[in-house]
Amino acid sequence: MFLVGELGRSMRSDGILGVGGSDQSRATAVVVASRRRWLKRRETWLVVLGVALHAVYMLSIFDIYFKTPIVHGMDPVPPRFSEPPAKRLVLLISDGLRADKFFEPDEEGKYRAPFLRNIIKNQGRWGVSHARPPTESRPGHVAIIAGFYEDPSAVTKGWKANPVEFDSVFNQSRHTFAFGSPDIIPIFCSALPHSTWNSYPHEYEDFATDASFLDEWSFDQFEGLLNRSHADPKLKELLHQDKLVVFLHLLGCDSNGHAHRPYSSIYLNNVKVVDKIAERVYHLLEDYYRDNRTSYIFTADHGMSDKGSHGDGHPTNTDTPLVAWGAGIQYPKPASGNSHSDSVTTFVDKHAHDMPTPYDWGLRRVERVDVNQADIAPLMSTLLGLPCPVNSVGNLPLGYMKLNEAEEVEAVVANTKQILNQLLRKSYIKSSNSLFFKPFKPLVHHSFSLSQIDELISAKSYEAAMKLAVDLRNLSLEGLHYFQTYDWLMLMTVITLGYTGWMIVLALHVLQCYSSLSGDLSKKEHLSVQKKDSGKVYISGCLLMAILSVLNLVEHSPPLYHAYIGMTVFLWTQIFSEYRLIRGLWKYLRERRADYFIKLLFAAAVAVVIVELLVHSFTERKLYTWFFLIAGVVASILLHFSIPWRSGIPVFVCISCWFLSVFTLMPAEIPDNNNLVVTSGAIIIVISLAAKWLDTHAEGNKFWQSITFHESRTQMCSMLYCIQIFLVGVSSVMVFLSTKHRTQNQELHSSHQFINWLVAGSSMVLPLFSANGILSRLSSIFLGFAPPFLLLSIGYEAVFYSALAVVLMAWILFENASHHSSKVKESSLSENNTEEHITIGSDERYLQLSDVRIPLVFMVLFNVAFFGTGNFASIASFEISSVYRFITIFSPFLMAALLIFKLFIPFMLVICAFSAITKLVRVPRLGCYFLVILFSDIMTIHFFFLVKNTGSWMEIGNSISHFGIVSAQVVFVLLLFALTNLYTRSIRIKPLSTSPSLKTL
């Protein structure tokens, strides 16, 4: 294995960086060839290391953020009641019912839920149940029935899967009867032997109809069950046992909200339907049992936004109604103060809840008791005298229960012990596998607290016992969070050190191999030429890695923990092995003048600002608009000092940047505009004609000579250019004809399909045979990818293609102007600098501090290609109608391939322009690539800390995808380099001997 720095020492001893070089040209050639072979091997090793590192570290977020909170092995803790308050409980969940739409009156001033409203005022208790995002059906039902919030590891397993089996109120019951949606009922009942359940077929969930009939179906199933019991003695005996749960899942509001929006008459009428069902269920059971031992809970799993969606933490999604009445439930109380009597102080949806009850609800005089959604599970369990679900984190809302003082304390103690048992189990698991276990200090003496509570209960000091029990419960919840995040600090430190070490390794590689720094250090005697053994560093690194591996094995750490730590130790061992270079660099910097540090700090500040803007652009595309508006002005002013305004280049650069700035203001959902796509073909032809004219007539101009240089001009190149123009015109015509025919005849004409495939395929091959000047080849590439992009476009993204190409040309002109300005300042190369050109590669020079702008501008343009018309995750990027000019018969793999190819085309333009610029200014492309990866990893670390395990599925998924996207750039950019190298490797510029070279720092 080639270690970082080993080659640097051999290079310095060989003298190829300006120390002790041979005077014999043959010996120099041998040394140069040897260096190039070494450099290729070393960079191959660096790329492999980078790919492995990013792949391993990308997995770390699942060990940090997405570990299941569920543990097994705890004993249930039933409340110590002489007799439970209720024999049976009915749970009615109206899926997607918003609190405000349930409580507020309609346009006529009448309330939509008269029965439940009467219950609130005369018979039971009410409040708002606060859901925690993701406000989806499964997480909401898990919180209500199992008492804990969505297992975050479920995001990696799919919405319907149960990543880990969990306990629920249904599990603890003697028997559960459940009817409703096929997406919900099987989650809780399919593996439950003591359950009777049924669900309707998926085909019933038709968004084109009024879905309230689904609620009626659930009620009819339960009514039919009771009717059958009159003729079935076993069923009747079962129905008369205690600890029974009846669950009716009412999906109507959710389906109608999605299809018709929550303001629609269909949705609002569905509120009346569920109220009527609640009334019918109540009267049915009261007539059936006649014992007043039934409890009723009515609530919803989540609300519904005004747009007919849910998932995030907006109050319209998190605020759901809660109404409870029957056995064990308190009667209404008059409101005092702000009408609230909250059983908890912190709500999981993180919104303010001290606001008064809305006046139009008409309930300000009735006391309101708000709860967290997970609090409903211990409420149901306590009503039936059941143990709380063993993984529940809910607090028993005493404001709903009708218990005497002793029973209240016993119920809260049972709730507290159940949560404490989870903590003790997690503590035991962690301590049994940890050599340096750190317990949760506030609960080290929990046994004493429990004994104290028992003593106070025996002494009938119920108020003091209640206070101690509540405090112990709150501490237990804090302890659960402590053990859930127990490894976070260690893992996040290791991963951060790993990324930092990787960036330092890249920086040292660039400094050693692509800058004149090593030679400068040797000349100033800051870098000893003596070979010193670095074996001690590697032995120390191996010893540390072995010790940490043994510790991980003893602690039974997951296998990936070994990989995280091993990778980080390896990288820092590599860094410390370069201690002589780092020490020499420090001495070198100490001798520099103040103006050097000002330049260095300014460059670092600009780089950090740009990288941070790129980070924020992942959530705010409009930042690019401001960036290009400012960049257009700044670039034109800088060009003013290099070239005269009459050349038109400064104005062109400014206008092109401003033109591109428009697109990130447009919606990501691209509207269909066939005429705009056709017009875009004409714009592409006009741009290419202008480039052709400049390529032909501006070759003698000193500002254009570098990009219009040709080794030869042939008639075939002119003919090829005409063919490409023709293909763009054909593709524009086919856009019009194919769309018109498909719209009128509802099919794709086979001849149109053949022509489209032929034009798109052949056009991409033609640039390989174009002239090899920079402007000629890039114009040909622009024309070559235009037909497939036009044929895959549906709207303004076709114009974006031209706008991006024009900005890329502006970038090339800017770099060309800077290149020309440098040549004017330095008319000839010193002997030493000539040698430096040779050692890096053919006609390549060392990187300068000012060259940092090239990878930074590349990153901005690369991300603009990503976000200019949306992004990979947007609806616009995967608009299926984009492929209808090539295929209309459903073929997922072919359609996906075409859509992804369309997204890749702007990236390929940016990479081609980047490759051309590295040739134009004679900097090593791989050196710039490593700088791109270095800056990308600054973004990676930022996104690593922005990964979310709470919020909507979209927010969680986006945070993961953002981290994954920037992590994958080490591979993605390299693959695009390899692909575009087919087009750019034959580009030629003026030989170094015929043009002045640039000054190096």
Coordinates of C-alpha atoms in Angstrom, one line a residue, residues 270 410 460 581 922:
N270 CA -68.0 13.1 6.8
E410 CA -51.6 3.6 42.4
K460 CA -51.8 7.7 53.2
L581 CA 5.9 18.1 6.0
R922 CA -2.9 24.3 -17.7

